[in-house]
Amino acid sequence: MVKKIFITIFVMMTFSVAAKTNQNSFFHPKTDSIHFVPLAVTSFKYETSSVGEKNRGAENLFDSNINSYWYSENTSLDEWVIVDFGSKRLVNGFEIEIPTYKNRRAIPSYKIQVLHRNNWRTIFENKKPEFRNVNFIGNLDASIFRVLFPKKESRTYIAGNLRFTLNRKNLTGVDERLTGYRLPIQFAVIPDDENRLPGAPRKYRNGTHKGLDFFYKNSSDGIVEVTKEDSIYAIQSGVIVRVDKNYQPMTKSEYDEITSYNQTHPVTYVDRDFGGRQIWIDHENGVMSSYNHLSSIHPSMKQGLRVKKGEEIGKAGNSGLLGDALKNSDRTHLHLEIWVDGEYVGKELSHNETRKFFQYFFTE
């Protein structure tokens, strides 16, 4: 008999073994769920037998990041991972990466099983896996799968990029183009506050917040505020498509007039933007990033310039905000928008799902 654990589905952030972790994960290490539609193909729940190390939980199996792995406990008990799609669906492939650990393959064999009348039935077995395994497991119509990793001795098992697929399309996790980005500010803290996440209402301008607000970063003194001295970096390589080098700050009266108008009228065109001084980067894979409220722009930046991941593009600021109009530094931060295939990330996600997605997204 199998005890099925059903948990609200949200995706767990994968922190790479080598990734820079700057805050606690938003996810449970052993069992959680992924619900990133439309940014992922489907929703699913997952559970694993054990987790051996902090930041190396089961979430790392589904992040499409080549540098992050799930680590089991060091015991002689069999390990396993259960994937539950909630309802039957077509599946015909399985993929997994198993690195070398202590001079041998980290997992010596595995079995793919389906749950049939409360019993696990093995449908595929790989007795000699390599690092990158791509298996055709038959054309199946099922909802719950288990990957069984048998053990004959006490040891730690390690795996990553576990995928159930249909015609090589990943059904369990995010697309590779939506992971591996760096944080725009060194040691920046992904916000907890829902008001600083995409989808939050903005009544003062009759609109919706469409980005992440980075107000804080980690330092040797703990969490500190972002200042106008903090550099802003390209989160990924791409081409600059907008650069506001000729930006002129609003006066206090202009700010008040635009705020008053927007509170009672729909915004149909933006000529003076609360986003202030901006740079937009097209990452040439359907992803675009927009950096708002900059206090300055790096002199080398120009439209059409190709920038590298991690290249400095400007400084944090408060341009476009009331503090800028009053010529002070109030509410200095970076507002970062991520657009995928023409829509901003977070539009159809809950705040919790959005946090989890961005922990996958920022896994350099």
mmCIF file of C-alpha atoms in Angstrom:
data_model
loop_
_atom_site.group_PDB
_atom_site.id
_atom_site.type_symbol
_atom_site.label_atom_id
_atom_site.label_comp_id
_atom_site.label_asym_id
_atom_site.label_seq_id
_atom_site.Cartn_x
_atom_site.Cartn_y
_atom_site.Cartn_z
ATOM 1 C CA MET A 1 0.000 0.000 0.000
ATOM 2 C CA VAL A 2 1.184 3.496 -0.717
ATOM 3 C CA LYS A 3 0.378 6.456 1.407
ATOM 4 C CA LYS A 4 -0.248 9.305 -1.015
ATOM 5 C CA ILE A 5 0.699 12.704 0.275
ATOM 6 C CA PHE A 6 -1.186 15.554 -1.352
ATOM 7 C CA ILE A 7 0.122 19.006 -0.711
ATOM 8 C CA THR A 8 -0.774 22.332 -2.257
ATOM 9 C CA ILE A 9 1.279 22.539 -5.426
ATOM 10 C CA PHE A 10 3.899 25.188 -5.674
ATOM 11 C CA VAL A 11 7.368 24.821 -7.104
ATOM 12 C CA MET A 12 10.368 24.572 -4.890
ATOM 13 C CA MET A 13 13.326 26.704 -5.556
ATOM 14 C CA THR A 14 16.453 24.911 -6.392
ATOM 15 C CA PHE A 15 19.575 26.248 -4.878
ATOM 16 C CA SER A 16 22.596 24.872 -6.627
ATOM 17 C CA VAL A 17 25.353 23.208 -4.686
ATOM 18 C CA ALA A 18 27.513 25.894 -6.200
ATOM 19 C CA ALA A 19 24.842 28.585 -6.358
ATOM 20 C CA LYS A 20 25.007 31.764 -4.334
ATOM 21 C CA THR A 21 22.278 31.463 -1.703
ATOM 22 C CA ASN A 22 21.369 34.730 -0.036
ATOM 23 C CA GLN A 23 18.289 33.838 1.970
ATOM 24 C CA ASN A 24 16.224 30.930 3.164
ATOM 25 C CA SER A 25 14.349 28.864 0.610
ATOM 26 C CA PHE A 26 10.603 29.354 0.294
ATOM 27 C CA PHE A 27 10.142 25.588 0.000
ATOM 28 C CA HIS A 28 9.882 22.423 2.032
ATOM 29 C CA PRO A 29 12.924 20.223 1.293
ATOM 30 C CA LYS A 30 11.188 16.817 1.045
ATOM 31 C CA THR A 31 7.755 17.390 -0.431
ATOM 32 C CA ASP A 32 6.111 20.262 -2.254
ATOM 33 C CA SER A 33 4.634 21.064 -5.620
ATOM 34 C CA ILE A 34 5.093 23.038 -8.814
ATOM 35 C CA HIS A 35 2.351 25.243 -10.191
ATOM 36 C CA PHE A 36 3.900 27.664 -12.672
ATOM 37 C CA VAL A 37 1.392 27.387 -15.508
ATOM 38 C CA PRO A 38 1.629 29.171 -17.963
ATOM 39 C CA LEU A 39 5.403 29.307 -17.355
ATOM 40 C CA ALA A 40 5.495 25.502 -17.103
ATOM 41 C CA VAL A 41 3.571 22.829 -18.996
ATOM 42 C CA THR A 42 1.593 21.435 -16.082
ATOM 43 C CA SER A 43 1.293 21.303 -12.294
ATOM 44 C CA PHE A 44 2.461 18.410 -10.157
ATOM 45 C CA LYS A 45 3.263 17.368 -6.606
ATOM 46 C CA TYR A 46 6.385 15.584 -5.523
ATOM 47 C CA GLU A 47 7.816 13.794 -2.520
ATOM 48 C CA THR A 48 11.190 12.224 -1.834
ATOM 49 C CA SER A 49 12.343 9.602 0.640
ATOM 50 C CA SER A 50 14.987 11.744 2.342
ATOM 51 C CA VAL A 51 17.106 14.887 2.160
ATOM 52 C CA GLY A 52 20.675 14.728 3.363
ATOM 53 C CA GLU A 53 21.875 18.330 3.311
ATOM 54 C CA LYS A 54 20.469 21.840 3.618
ATOM 55 C CA ASN A 55 19.819 23.566 0.264
ATOM 56 C CA ARG A 56 20.051 20.178 -1.479
ATOM 57 C CA GLY A 57 16.400 19.215 -1.203
ATOM 58 C CA ALA A 58 14.052 17.640 -3.717
ATOM 59 C CA GLU A 59 13.328 21.040 -5.291
ATOM 60 C CA ASN A 60 16.734 20.783 -6.953
ATOM 61 C CA LEU A 61 15.481 17.896 -9.069
ATOM 62 C CA PHE A 62 13.125 20.108 -11.068
ATOM 63 C CA ASP A 63 14.934 23.395 -11.673
ATOM 64 C CA SER A 64 16.656 22.658 -15.029
ATOM 65 C CA ASN A 65 19.898 23.869 -13.440
ATOM 66 C CA ILE A 66 23.006 21.839 -14.269
ATOM 67 C CA ASN A 67 24.729 22.916 -11.042
ATOM 68 C CA SER A 68 22.141 21.872 -8.456
ATOM 69 C CA TYR A 69 21.376 18.437 -7.069
ATOM 70 C CA TRP A 70 19.239 16.544 -4.599
ATOM 71 C CA TYR A 71 21.269 14.736 -1.906
ATOM 72 C CA SER A 72 19.744 11.803 -0.023
ATOM 73 C CA GLU A 73 20.582 10.799 3.531
ATOM 74 C CA ASN A 74 23.577 8.518 4.024
ATOM 75 C CA THR A 75 21.724 5.304 4.923
ATOM 76 C CA SER A 76 21.230 1.781 3.524
ATOM 77 C CA LEU A 77 17.513 2.348 2.916
ATOM 78 C CA ASP A 78 16.191 2.541 -0.634
ATOM 79 C CA GLU A 79 15.574 6.058 -1.891
ATOM 80 C CA TRP A 80 12.728 7.234 -4.116
ATOM 81 C CA VAL A 81 11.028 10.217 -5.693
ATOM 82 C CA ILE A 82 7.263 10.312 -6.322
ATOM 83 C CA VAL A 83 5.732 12.588 -8.951
ATOM 84 C CA ASP A 84 1.942 13.034 -8.883
ATOM 85 C CA PHE A 85 0.269 14.904 -11.765
ATOM 86 C CA GLY A 86 -3.125 14.769 -10.066
ATOM 87 C CA SER A 87 -4.862 13.221 -13.066
ATOM 88 C CA LYS A 88 -3.766 10.847 -15.794
ATOM 89 C CA ARG A 89 -1.750 12.232 -18.658
ATOM 90 C CA LEU A 90 0.360 10.983 -21.547
ATOM 91 C CA VAL A 91 4.018 10.321 -20.724
ATOM 92 C CA ASN A 92 6.642 8.462 -22.761
ATOM 93 C CA GLY A 93 10.052 9.587 -21.542
ATOM 94 C CA PHE A 94 12.238 9.928 -18.484
ATOM 95 C CA GLU A 95 15.465 11.871 -18.044
ATOM 96 C CA ILE A 96 17.847 12.274 -15.117
ATOM 97 C CA GLU A 97 21.390 13.448 -14.440
ATOM 98 C CA ILE A 98 23.538 11.418 -12.039
ATOM 99 C CA PRO A 99 27.013 12.824 -11.330
ATOM 100 C CA THR A 100 30.115 10.997 -10.205
ATOM 101 C CA TYR A 101 30.589 11.100 -6.420
ATOM 102 C CA LYS A 102 33.595 9.688 -4.589
ATOM 103 C CA ASN A 103 34.933 8.146 -7.814
ATOM 104 C CA ARG A 104 31.770 6.258 -8.734
ATOM 105 C CA ARG A 105 28.326 6.945 -10.191
ATOM 106 C CA ALA A 106 26.250 8.562 -7.435
ATOM 107 C CA ILE A 107 23.315 6.226 -8.139
ATOM 108 C CA PRO A 108 24.115 2.742 -9.527
ATOM 109 C CA SER A 109 20.636 1.893 -10.867
ATOM 110 C CA TYR A 110 17.027 3.046 -10.908
ATOM 111 C CA LYS A 111 13.532 1.813 -11.708
ATOM 112 C CA ILE A 112 10.543 3.725 -13.076
ATOM 113 C CA GLN A 113 7.277 2.599 -11.505
ATOM 114 C CA VAL A 114 3.590 3.429 -11.833
ATOM 115 C CA LEU A 115 1.002 3.157 -9.102
ATOM 116 C CA HIS A 116 -1.522 0.477 -10.078
ATOM 117 C CA ARG A 117 -4.256 -0.435 -7.591
ATOM 118 C CA ASN A 118 -2.144 0.752 -4.666
ATOM 119 C CA ASN A 119 0.904 -1.251 -5.733
ATOM 120 C CA TRP A 120 4.034 -0.096 -7.513
ATOM 121 C CA ARG A 121 4.567 -1.735 -10.882
ATOM 122 C CA THR A 122 8.018 -1.441 -12.527
ATOM 123 C CA ILE A 123 7.819 -0.430 -16.184
ATOM 124 C CA PHE A 124 11.459 0.424 -16.860
ATOM 125 C CA GLU A 125 14.859 -0.253 -15.292
ATOM 126 C CA ASN A 126 18.279 1.248 -15.936
ATOM 127 C CA LYS A 127 20.949 -0.993 -14.409
ATOM 128 C CA LYS A 128 23.909 1.075 -15.548
ATOM 129 C CA PRO A 129 23.111 4.785 -15.702
ATOM 130 C CA GLU A 130 25.465 7.393 -17.110
ATOM 131 C CA PHE A 131 25.682 11.065 -16.218
ATOM 132 C CA ARG A 132 22.971 12.110 -18.665
ATOM 133 C CA ASN A 133 20.203 9.539 -19.092
ATOM 134 C CA VAL A 134 17.414 9.869 -21.667
ATOM 135 C CA ASN A 135 15.036 6.901 -21.597
ATOM 136 C CA PHE A 136 11.980 5.956 -23.633
ATOM 137 C CA ILE A 137 9.692 4.287 -21.094
ATOM 138 C CA GLY A 138 6.775 3.409 -23.368
ATOM 139 C CA ASN A 139 3.664 5.377 -24.264
ATOM 140 C CA LEU A 140 1.867 5.566 -20.933
ATOM 141 C CA ASP A 141 -1.379 7.013 -19.621
ATOM 142 C CA ALA A 142 -0.832 7.495 -15.887
ATOM 143 C CA SER A 143 -0.922 10.065 -13.093
ATOM 144 C CA ILE A 144 1.499 8.882 -10.370
ATOM 145 C CA PHE A 145 5.080 7.767 -10.942
ATOM 146 C CA ARG A 146 7.849 6.648 -8.611
ATOM 147 C CA VAL A 147 11.556 6.591 -9.381
ATOM 148 C CA LEU A 148 13.076 3.930 -7.126
ATOM 149 C CA PHE A 149 16.797 4.040 -6.298
ATOM 150 C CA PRO A 150 17.715 0.698 -4.663
ATOM 151 C CA LYS A 151 20.567 0.569 -2.143
ATOM 152 C CA LYS A 152 22.831 -2.275 -1.068
ATOM 153 C CA GLU A 153 24.933 -0.265 1.381
ATOM 154 C CA SER A 154 24.952 2.981 3.339
ATOM 155 C CA ARG A 155 25.728 5.819 0.956
ATOM 156 C CA THR A 156 24.501 9.194 -0.238
ATOM 157 C CA TYR A 157 22.604 9.291 -3.527
ATOM 158 C CA ILE A 158 22.780 12.398 -5.727
ATOM 159 C CA ALA A 159 20.681 13.366 -8.756
ATOM 160 C CA GLY A 160 19.473 16.379 -10.720
ATOM 161 C CA ASN A 161 17.292 17.415 -13.669
ATOM 162 C CA LEU A 162 14.730 14.670 -13.156
ATOM 163 C CA ARG A 163 12.146 14.915 -15.916
ATOM 164 C CA PHE A 164 9.128 13.014 -17.084
ATOM 165 C CA THR A 165 8.538 13.964 -20.694
ATOM 166 C CA LEU A 166 6.186 13.631 -23.623
ATOM 167 C CA ASN A 167 8.075 13.556 -26.913
ATOM 168 C CA ARG A 168 11.046 15.141 -25.055
ATOM 169 C CA LYS A 169 8.894 18.023 -23.758
ATOM 170 C CA ASN A 170 9.612 18.537 -20.055
ATOM 171 C CA LEU A 171 6.506 17.959 -17.911
ATOM 172 C CA THR A 172 8.178 18.323 -14.513
ATOM 173 C CA GLY A 173 9.755 21.711 -14.015
ATOM 174 C CA VAL A 174 10.659 24.939 -15.720
ATOM 175 C CA ASP A 175 12.071 25.481 -19.168
ATOM 176 C CA GLU A 176 15.864 25.789 -19.319
ATOM 177 C CA ARG A 177 15.536 29.370 -20.610
ATOM 178 C CA LEU A 178 13.857 30.357 -17.314
ATOM 179 C CA THR A 179 16.694 29.473 -14.967
ATOM 180 C CA GLY A 180 20.341 30.358 -14.508
ATOM 181 C CA TYR A 181 19.945 34.151 -14.196
ATOM 182 C CA ARG A 182 21.989 36.164 -11.721
ATOM 183 C CA LEU A 183 20.632 38.639 -9.212
ATOM 184 C CA PRO A 184 20.687 42.251 -10.487
ATOM 185 C CA ILE A 185 22.331 43.508 -7.270
ATOM 186 C CA GLN A 186 25.129 41.635 -5.563
ATOM 187 C CA PHE A 187 23.635 39.649 -2.652
ATOM 188 C CA ALA A 188 20.170 41.111 -3.257
ATOM 189 C CA VAL A 189 17.307 39.677 -1.189
ATOM 190 C CA ILE A 190 14.231 38.452 -3.055
ATOM 191 C CA PRO A 191 11.349 40.300 -1.369
ATOM 192 C CA ASP A 192 8.967 38.583 1.042
ATOM 193 C CA ASP A 193 6.514 41.472 1.090
ATOM 194 C CA GLU A 194 3.634 40.780 -1.338
ATOM 195 C CA ASN A 195 3.442 44.500 -2.072
ATOM 196 C CA ARG A 196 6.909 44.262 -3.650
ATOM 197 C CA LEU A 197 6.063 41.332 -5.919
ATOM 198 C CA PRO A 198 4.418 41.283 -9.354
ATOM 199 C CA GLY A 199 0.636 41.398 -9.279
ATOM 200 C CA ALA A 200 0.310 43.731 -6.286
ATOM 201 C CA PRO A 201 -2.187 46.602 -6.785
ATOM 202 C CA ARG A 202 -0.909 50.159 -7.177
ATOM 203 C CA LYS A 203 -3.876 52.368 -6.307
ATOM 204 C CA TYR A 204 -1.896 55.614 -6.439
ATOM 205 C CA ARG A 205 -1.515 55.166 -10.202
ATOM 206 C CA ASN A 206 -4.572 53.022 -10.909
ATOM 207 C CA GLY A 207 -2.434 50.093 -11.964
ATOM 208 C CA THR A 208 -0.736 46.809 -11.125
ATOM 209 C CA HIS A 209 2.828 46.254 -9.968
ATOM 210 C CA LYS A 210 4.605 44.169 -12.591
ATOM 211 C CA GLY A 211 8.058 43.657 -11.130
ATOM 212 C CA LEU A 212 10.233 42.754 -8.159
ATOM 213 C CA ASP A 213 11.315 45.552 -5.829
ATOM 214 C CA PHE A 214 14.810 45.010 -4.467
ATOM 215 C CA PHE A 215 15.135 47.211 -1.392
ATOM 216 C CA TYR A 216 17.609 45.078 0.579
ATOM 217 C CA LYS A 217 20.777 43.054 0.219
ATOM 218 C CA ASN A 218 22.904 40.854 2.423
ATOM 219 C CA SER A 219 26.207 42.129 3.777
ATOM 220 C CA SER A 220 28.758 41.255 6.442
ATOM 221 C CA ASP A 221 26.642 43.428 8.783
ATOM 222 C CA GLY A 222 23.446 41.536 7.995
ATOM 223 C CA ILE A 223 20.613 42.715 5.775
ATOM 224 C CA VAL A 224 21.060 46.349 4.739
ATOM 225 C CA GLU A 225 19.225 48.792 2.501
ATOM 226 C CA VAL A 226 20.112 49.250 -1.138
ATOM 227 C CA THR A 227 21.627 52.680 -1.842
ATOM 228 C CA LYS A 228 22.473 54.767 -4.896
ATOM 229 C CA GLU A 229 26.009 53.397 -4.655
ATOM 230 C CA ASP A 230 24.835 49.880 -5.488
ATOM 231 C CA SER A 231 25.627 48.722 -9.000
ATOM 232 C CA ILE A 232 22.959 47.126 -11.168
ATOM 233 C CA TYR A 233 24.054 44.188 -13.317
ATOM 234 C CA ALA A 234 22.589 42.522 -16.394
ATOM 235 C CA ILE A 235 20.885 39.377 -15.153
ATOM 236 C CA GLN A 236 21.734 37.559 -18.385
ATOM 237 C CA SER A 237 23.440 38.304 -21.688
ATOM 238 C CA GLY A 238 21.393 40.146 -24.286
ATOM 239 C CA VAL A 239 20.886 43.246 -26.393
ATOM 240 C CA ILE A 240 19.941 46.666 -25.002
ATOM 241 C CA VAL A 241 16.702 47.810 -26.620
ATOM 242 C CA ARG A 242 16.017 50.874 -24.452
ATOM 243 C CA VAL A 243 18.344 53.160 -22.539
ATOM 244 C CA ASP A 244 17.077 56.412 -20.997
ATOM 245 C CA LYS A 245 20.215 58.537 -21.108
ATOM 246 C CA ASN A 246 18.201 61.717 -21.661
ATOM 247 C CA TYR A 247 15.817 61.147 -18.763
ATOM 248 C CA GLN A 248 14.603 64.327 -17.047
ATOM 249 C CA PRO A 249 13.250 64.053 -13.481
ATOM 250 C CA MET A 250 9.706 65.180 -12.777
ATOM 251 C CA THR A 251 9.105 68.233 -10.663
ATOM 252 C CA LYS A 252 6.907 67.917 -7.583
ATOM 253 C CA SER A 253 4.005 69.599 -9.384
ATOM 254 C CA GLU A 254 4.382 67.273 -12.389
ATOM 255 C CA TYR A 255 4.450 64.251 -10.121
ATOM 256 C CA ASP A 256 1.308 65.398 -8.284
ATOM 257 C CA GLU A 257 -0.549 66.134 -11.522
ATOM 258 C CA ILE A 258 0.256 62.761 -13.121
ATOM 259 C CA THR A 259 -0.615 60.903 -9.906
ATOM 260 C CA SER A 260 -3.952 62.717 -9.628
ATOM 261 C CA TYR A 261 -4.852 62.040 -13.265
ATOM 262 C CA ASN A 262 -3.895 58.354 -13.158
ATOM 263 C CA GLN A 263 -6.015 57.716 -10.075
ATOM 264 C CA THR A 264 -9.185 58.532 -12.007
ATOM 265 C CA HIS A 265 -8.259 57.637 -15.602
ATOM 266 C CA PRO A 266 -6.937 54.531 -17.326
ATOM 267 C CA VAL A 267 -3.295 54.779 -18.363
ATOM 268 C CA THR A 268 -3.358 54.270 -22.133
ATOM 269 C CA TYR A 269 0.084 55.678 -22.943
ATOM 270 C CA VAL A 270 3.090 56.455 -20.770
ATOM 271 C CA ASP A 271 5.003 59.613 -21.661
ATOM 272 C CA ARG A 272 6.258 60.470 -18.167
ATOM 273 C CA ASP A 273 6.906 57.205 -16.361
ATOM 274 C CA PHE A 274 6.876 56.414 -12.647
ATOM 275 C CA GLY A 275 9.494 53.812 -13.635
ATOM 276 C CA GLY A 276 11.941 56.655 -14.067
ATOM 277 C CA ARG A 277 15.285 56.137 -15.756
ATOM 278 C CA GLN A 278 15.269 52.685 -17.369
ATOM 279 C CA ILE A 279 17.232 50.088 -19.321
ATOM 280 C CA TRP A 280 15.586 47.178 -21.112
ATOM 281 C CA ILE A 281 17.476 44.069 -22.241
ATOM 282 C CA ASP A 282 16.239 41.539 -24.770
ATOM 283 C CA HIS A 283 17.755 38.158 -23.866
ATOM 284 C CA GLU A 284 16.835 36.788 -27.296
ATOM 285 C CA ASN A 285 14.980 33.756 -25.966
ATOM 286 C CA GLY A 286 11.542 35.238 -25.358
ATOM 287 C CA VAL A 287 12.716 36.777 -22.068
ATOM 288 C CA MET A 288 13.116 40.533 -21.563
ATOM 289 C CA SER A 289 14.275 42.345 -18.415
ATOM 290 C CA SER A 290 13.432 45.949 -17.514
ATOM 291 C CA TYR A 291 15.461 47.843 -14.879
ATOM 292 C CA ASN A 292 13.602 50.827 -13.382
ATOM 293 C CA HIS A 293 14.280 53.792 -11.047
ATOM 294 C CA LEU A 294 17.989 53.949 -11.950
ATOM 295 C CA SER A 295 19.894 56.899 -10.534
ATOM 296 C CA SER A 296 22.423 56.716 -13.361
ATOM 297 C CA ILE A 297 23.276 54.653 -16.418
ATOM 298 C CA HIS A 298 26.737 53.338 -17.170
ATOM 299 C CA PRO A 299 28.410 55.554 -19.836
ATOM 300 C CA SER A 300 29.051 52.592 -22.155
ATOM 301 C CA MET A 301 25.368 51.653 -22.437
ATOM 302 C CA LYS A 302 23.609 52.398 -25.733
ATOM 303 C CA GLN A 303 20.725 50.985 -27.726
ATOM 304 C CA GLY A 304 21.780 47.953 -29.755
ATOM 305 C CA LEU A 305 24.764 47.186 -27.531
ATOM 306 C CA ARG A 306 25.258 43.537 -26.666
ATOM 307 C CA VAL A 307 25.928 43.113 -22.934
ATOM 308 C CA LYS A 308 27.212 40.123 -21.030
ATOM 309 C CA LYS A 309 25.657 38.514 -17.992
ATOM 310 C CA GLY A 310 26.975 40.320 -14.911
ATOM 311 C CA GLU A 311 28.011 43.477 -16.777
ATOM 312 C CA GLU A 312 27.304 46.708 -14.882
ATOM 313 C CA ILE A 313 24.566 48.748 -16.544
ATOM 314 C CA GLY A 314 23.808 51.439 -13.961
ATOM 315 C CA LYS A 315 23.162 52.330 -10.317
ATOM 316 C CA ALA A 316 20.124 51.823 -8.090
ATOM 317 C CA GLY A 317 17.972 54.875 -7.464
ATOM 318 C CA ASN A 318 14.509 56.342 -7.049
ATOM 319 C CA SER A 319 13.994 58.118 -10.373
ATOM 320 C CA GLY A 320 10.326 58.481 -11.282
ATOM 321 C CA LEU A 321 9.272 58.443 -7.623
ATOM 322 C CA LEU A 322 8.305 61.234 -5.257
ATOM 323 C CA GLY A 323 11.749 61.216 -3.625
ATOM 324 C CA ASP A 324 13.336 61.970 -6.990
ATOM 325 C CA ALA A 325 10.983 64.920 -7.498
ATOM 326 C CA LEU A 326 11.887 66.162 -4.005
ATOM 327 C CA LYS A 327 15.600 65.586 -4.728
ATOM 328 C CA ASN A 328 16.196 63.109 -1.906
ATOM 329 C CA SER A 329 17.036 59.395 -1.710
ATOM 330 C CA ASP A 330 13.745 58.184 -0.253
ATOM 331 C CA ARG A 331 12.705 54.670 -1.401
ATOM 332 C CA THR A 332 15.895 53.953 -3.311
ATOM 333 C CA HIS A 333 15.639 50.469 -4.838
ATOM 334 C CA LEU A 334 15.591 48.541 -8.100
ATOM 335 C CA HIS A 335 12.294 47.675 -9.725
ATOM 336 C CA LEU A 336 13.007 44.718 -12.028
ATOM 337 C CA GLU A 337 10.423 43.396 -14.468
ATOM 338 C CA ILE A 338 10.765 40.037 -16.228
ATOM 339 C CA TRP A 339 8.671 39.537 -19.351
ATOM 340 C CA VAL A 340 8.317 36.103 -20.961
ATOM 341 C CA ASP A 341 6.751 35.707 -24.388
ATOM 342 C CA GLY A 342 5.129 39.122 -24.142
ATOM 343 C CA GLU A 343 3.682 38.891 -20.613
ATOM 344 C CA TYR A 344 5.100 39.872 -17.246
ATOM 345 C CA VAL A 345 6.079 37.080 -14.862
ATOM 346 C CA GLY A 346 3.579 36.795 -12.040
ATOM 347 C CA LYS A 347 0.412 37.765 -13.900
ATOM 348 C CA GLU A 348 -1.341 34.429 -13.379
ATOM 349 C CA LEU A 349 0.603 33.212 -10.346
ATOM 350 C CA SER A 350 -0.133 33.575 -6.658
ATOM 351 C CA HIS A 351 2.395 35.538 -4.620
ATOM 352 C CA ASN A 352 3.720 32.297 -3.133
ATOM 353 C CA GLU A 353 4.131 30.739 -6.566
ATOM 354 C CA THR A 354 5.839 33.898 -7.788
ATOM 355 C CA ARG A 355 8.408 33.781 -4.975
ATOM 356 C CA LYS A 356 9.162 30.162 -5.754
ATOM 357 C CA PHE A 357 9.450 30.813 -9.471
ATOM 358 C CA PHE A 358 11.987 33.577 -8.908
ATOM 359 C CA GLN A 359 14.061 31.328 -6.677
ATOM 360 C CA TYR A 360 14.293 28.991 -9.683
ATOM 361 C CA PHE A 361 14.912 31.906 -12.023
ATOM 362 C CA PHE A 362 17.814 33.362 -10.018
ATOM 363 C CA THR A 363 19.966 30.233 -9.799
ATOM 364 C CA GLU A 364 23.254 31.290 -11.305
#
